[in-house]
Amino acid sequence: MDNEILKALRERRSIRRYKPEQISDEALQAVLEAGTWAPTAMGRQDPWIVAVQRPELVARIDAMNGEILGRPAPFYGAPTIVLVFGSDPAVWPNSIPDGSLVLGNMMLAAHAVGLGSCWINREREMFATAEGKALMAELGLPEGLIGIGALALGYPAAFPPSVKPRKDGYWRIIK
Ligand SMILES: Cc1cc2nc3c(=O)[nH]c(=O)nc-3n(C[C@H](O)[C@H](O)[C@H](O)COP(=O)(O)O)c2cc1C
């Protein structure tokens, strides 16, 4: 069985080189809206999505993340960063799976509209610091949220040359 969605699921790749030009508002909105259609536990729509395109802010987030990673440019020069936040798991235990599905939907949507994306880690640590919490307030978020993940988003400048085959025994069917 095959169709366009199944093909897109196979063909989406993490993109780690971006063109400097900013993406269109139309493409960004398509990606963000796709995020909002991810399933969430009990339909709570817990995640918070913030797309950042202001160059100074993109650079600041990139630098904060890079400090934790220990090397510069963790967002690979992407012109847009999409941050996903959620409730503290002590308050809402499904916040991390909820936010992760939002990120997954957005990566697939990015691929579907000709953009490249890559999940960039370390938001939990970044937004647990005083600097991170101050940034969350600047972004207009309520207190008490945690960082779940982020996407580098932009027009791809290069594609990975190959993809790992899926591991043996990845799935099984028990009838
Ligand atoms: C939870 C999670 C965290 C990730 N963190 C990073 C990251 O910090 N930097 C990065 O370059 N890629 C990151 N990735 C991308 C993975 O490395 C990538 O999905 C994997 O190598 C498979 O490649 P593909 O997405 O092209 O299929 C992350 C992916 C996931 C799901």
Short mmCIF file of C-alpha atoms and ligand atoms in Angstrom, two decimals:
data_model
loop_
_atom_site.label_atom_id
_atom_site.label_comp_id
_atom_site.label_asym_id
_atom_site.label_seq_id
_atom_site.Cartn_x
_atom_site.Cartn_y
_atom_site.Cartn_z
CA MET A 1 0.00 0.00 0.00
CA ASP A 2 1.36 3.46 -0.80
CA ASN A 3 0.26 7.06 -1.17
CA GLU A 4 1.62 10.61 -0.92
CA ILE A 5 1.50 10.77 2.86
CA LEU A 6 3.31 7.46 3.29
CA LYS A 7 5.89 8.61 0.74
CA ALA A 8 6.40 11.89 2.62
CA LEU A 9 6.86 9.97 5.87
CA ARG A 10 9.66 7.98 4.25
CA GLU A 11 11.28 10.88 2.46
CA ARG A 12 11.37 13.57 5.17
CA ARG A 13 14.95 14.03 6.38
CA SER A 14 16.59 16.15 9.02
CA ILE A 15 18.12 19.11 7.21
CA ARG A 16 21.33 20.61 8.55
CA ARG A 17 22.14 23.24 5.90
CA TYR A 18 19.79 26.12 5.14
CA LYS A 19 19.55 28.96 2.66
CA PRO A 20 19.73 32.33 4.43
CA GLU A 21 16.50 33.64 2.87
CA GLN A 22 13.47 33.73 5.12
CA ILE A 23 10.60 31.33 4.44
CA SER A 24 7.24 32.62 3.22
CA ASP A 25 4.53 33.46 5.76
CA GLU A 26 2.26 31.06 3.91
CA ALA A 27 4.65 28.13 4.36
CA LEU A 28 5.26 29.01 8.02
CA GLN A 29 1.55 29.15 8.72
CA ALA A 30 0.99 25.80 7.02
CA VAL A 31 3.64 24.25 9.28
CA LEU A 32 2.28 25.83 12.46
CA GLU A 33 -1.28 24.89 11.64
CA ALA A 34 -0.22 21.28 10.99
CA GLY A 35 1.26 21.31 14.49
CA THR A 36 -2.09 22.27 15.95
CA TRP A 37 -3.70 19.20 14.35
CA ALA A 38 -1.50 16.76 16.25
CA PRO A 39 -3.41 14.56 18.65
CA THR A 40 -3.05 15.55 22.30
CA ALA A 41 -3.93 13.53 25.36
CA MET A 42 -7.56 14.04 26.28
CA GLY A 43 -7.72 16.66 23.53
CA ARG A 44 -6.23 19.17 25.96
CA GLN A 45 -4.08 20.98 23.33
CA ASP A 46 -1.47 21.48 26.00
CA PRO A 47 1.50 22.55 23.82
CA TRP A 48 2.52 26.13 23.14
CA ILE A 49 4.17 26.90 19.80
CA VAL A 50 6.35 29.96 19.23
CA ALA A 51 7.89 30.69 15.82
CA VAL A 52 10.82 33.09 16.01
CA GLN A 53 12.04 34.96 12.93
CA ARG A 54 13.50 38.15 14.43
CA PRO A 55 17.19 37.74 13.58
CA GLU A 56 18.52 38.98 16.98
CA LEU A 57 16.25 36.56 18.79
CA VAL A 58 17.11 33.66 16.47
CA ALA A 59 20.79 34.36 17.18
CA ARG A 60 20.17 34.54 20.94
CA ILE A 61 18.31 31.21 21.04
CA ASP A 62 21.00 29.63 18.88
CA ALA A 63 23.71 30.92 21.24
CA MET A 64 21.87 29.75 24.39
CA ASN A 65 21.41 26.29 22.94
CA GLY A 66 25.01 26.20 21.68
CA GLU A 67 26.28 27.00 25.16
CA ILE A 68 24.61 23.85 26.50
CA LEU A 69 25.73 21.78 23.51
CA GLY A 70 29.27 23.07 23.74
CA ARG A 71 29.56 24.11 20.11
CA PRO A 72 28.21 26.98 18.03
CA ALA A 73 25.31 27.06 15.56
CA PRO A 74 23.16 24.16 16.77
CA PHE A 75 20.32 25.50 14.58
CA TYR A 76 22.57 25.33 11.51
CA GLY A 77 21.85 28.92 10.44
CA ALA A 78 18.14 28.29 9.84
CA PRO A 79 16.27 31.60 9.51
CA THR A 80 13.28 30.39 11.55
CA ILE A 81 13.21 28.60 14.90
CA VAL A 82 10.02 27.02 16.15
CA LEU A 83 9.92 26.37 19.90
CA VAL A 84 7.46 24.03 21.55
CA PHE A 85 6.62 24.34 25.24
CA GLY A 86 4.25 22.44 27.47
CA SER A 87 3.00 22.20 31.01
CA ASP A 88 5.29 20.93 33.74
CA PRO A 89 4.86 17.11 33.65
CA ALA A 90 4.09 17.27 37.39
CA VAL A 91 0.96 19.21 36.37
CA TRP A 92 0.19 17.44 33.08
CA PRO A 93 2.01 14.11 32.67
CA ASN A 94 1.36 14.01 28.90
CA SER A 95 3.01 17.32 28.09
CA ILE A 96 6.16 15.80 26.57
CA PRO A 97 4.40 13.25 24.30
CA ASP A 98 1.87 15.96 23.35
CA GLY A 99 4.60 18.43 22.39
CA SER A 100 6.62 15.75 20.61
CA LEU A 101 3.69 14.91 18.36
CA VAL A 102 3.27 18.60 17.53
CA LEU A 103 6.94 18.71 16.53
CA GLY A 104 6.53 15.56 14.44
CA ASN A 105 3.52 16.97 12.59
CA MET A 106 5.39 20.20 11.89
CA MET A 107 8.45 18.37 10.51
CA LEU A 108 6.27 16.39 8.15
CA ALA A 109 4.32 19.50 7.09
CA ALA A 110 7.60 21.33 6.47
CA HIS A 111 8.66 18.58 4.12
CA ALA A 112 5.24 18.64 2.43
CA VAL A 113 5.55 22.37 1.61
CA GLY A 114 9.16 22.18 0.41
CA LEU A 115 10.87 23.35 3.60
CA GLY A 116 13.62 21.63 5.53
CA SER A 117 13.50 21.08 9.26
CA CYS A 118 15.47 19.45 12.03
CA TRP A 119 14.49 18.77 15.65
CA ILE A 120 16.99 20.56 17.87
CA ASN A 121 17.26 19.32 21.44
CA ARG A 122 18.15 20.85 24.82
CA GLU A 123 15.10 23.14 25.31
CA ARG A 124 14.32 21.51 28.65
CA GLU A 125 17.68 22.66 30.02
CA MET A 126 17.67 26.01 28.17
CA PHE A 127 14.33 27.13 29.54
CA ALA A 128 15.00 25.89 33.06
CA THR A 129 17.67 28.57 33.57
CA ALA A 130 16.96 32.12 34.80
CA GLU A 131 17.93 33.42 31.34
CA GLY A 132 15.59 30.90 29.72
CA LYS A 133 12.71 31.82 32.01
CA ALA A 134 13.24 35.51 31.26
CA LEU A 135 13.14 34.71 27.55
CA MET A 136 9.90 32.76 27.98
CA ALA A 137 8.36 35.82 29.65
CA GLU A 138 9.58 37.97 26.71
CA LEU A 139 7.91 35.53 24.34
CA GLY A 140 4.65 36.15 26.20
CA LEU A 141 4.36 32.68 27.71
CA PRO A 142 2.81 31.98 31.09
CA GLU A 143 5.00 30.85 33.99
CA GLY A 144 5.51 27.20 34.79
CA LEU A 145 5.99 25.79 31.28
CA ILE A 146 8.90 23.62 30.21
CA GLY A 147 10.76 23.58 26.90
CA ILE A 148 10.00 20.38 24.99
CA GLY A 149 11.84 20.76 21.70
CA ALA A 150 12.55 23.06 18.81
CA LEU A 151 12.81 23.01 15.05
CA ALA A 152 15.29 24.62 12.76
CA LEU A 153 13.18 25.62 9.76
CA GLY A 154 14.16 27.00 6.37
CA TYR A 155 14.72 26.28 2.71
CA PRO A 156 17.14 23.37 2.45
CA ALA A 157 20.61 24.13 1.07
CA ALA A 158 21.71 20.48 1.14
CA PHE A 159 20.13 17.09 1.66
CA PRO A 160 21.69 14.17 3.53
CA PRO A 161 23.38 11.95 0.93
CA SER A 162 21.96 8.73 2.35
CA VAL A 163 19.55 7.40 4.91
CA LYS A 164 20.15 4.59 7.36
CA PRO A 165 18.19 1.45 6.58
CA ARG A 166 15.57 0.65 9.21
CA LYS A 167 16.93 -1.77 11.84
CA ASP A 168 16.07 -5.43 11.64
CA GLY A 169 13.13 -6.46 13.75
CA TYR A 170 11.94 -2.85 14.15
CA TRP A 171 8.36 -4.08 14.16
CA ARG A 172 6.55 -7.36 14.53
CA ILE A 173 2.98 -8.46 14.15
CA ILE A 174 1.48 -10.80 16.66
CA LYS A 175 -1.79 -12.35 15.48
C1 LIG B 1 14.18 13.90 20.16
C2 LIG B 1 15.10 14.26 19.03
C3 LIG B 1 16.17 15.10 19.27
C4 LIG B 1 17.03 15.47 18.22
N1 LIG B 1 18.01 16.39 18.46
C5 LIG B 1 18.79 16.77 17.43
C6 LIG B 1 19.75 17.81 17.63
O1 LIG B 1 19.87 18.39 18.71
N2 LIG B 1 20.51 18.16 16.57
C7 LIG B 1 20.40 17.55 15.34
O2 LIG B 1 21.13 17.91 14.43
N3 LIG B 1 19.48 16.59 15.13
C8 LIG B 1 18.67 16.21 16.13
N4 LIG B 1 17.69 15.27 15.91
C9 LIG B 1 17.52 14.70 14.56
C10 LIG B 1 17.98 13.24 14.49
O3 LIG B 1 19.37 13.19 14.58
C11 LIG B 1 17.45 12.63 13.18
O4 LIG B 1 16.04 12.61 13.22
C12 LIG B 1 17.98 11.22 12.97
O5 LIG B 1 19.36 11.21 12.79
C13 LIG B 1 17.31 10.52 11.79
O6 LIG B 1 17.48 11.28 10.61
P1 LIG B 1 16.24 11.75 9.74
O7 LIG B 1 15.42 12.68 10.60
O8 LIG B 1 16.81 12.44 8.55
O9 LIG B 1 15.44 10.54 9.36
C14 LIG B 1 16.81 14.93 16.92
C15 LIG B 1 15.72 14.08 16.71
C16 LIG B 1 14.87 13.76 17.73
C17 LIG B 1 13.67 12.90 17.44
#
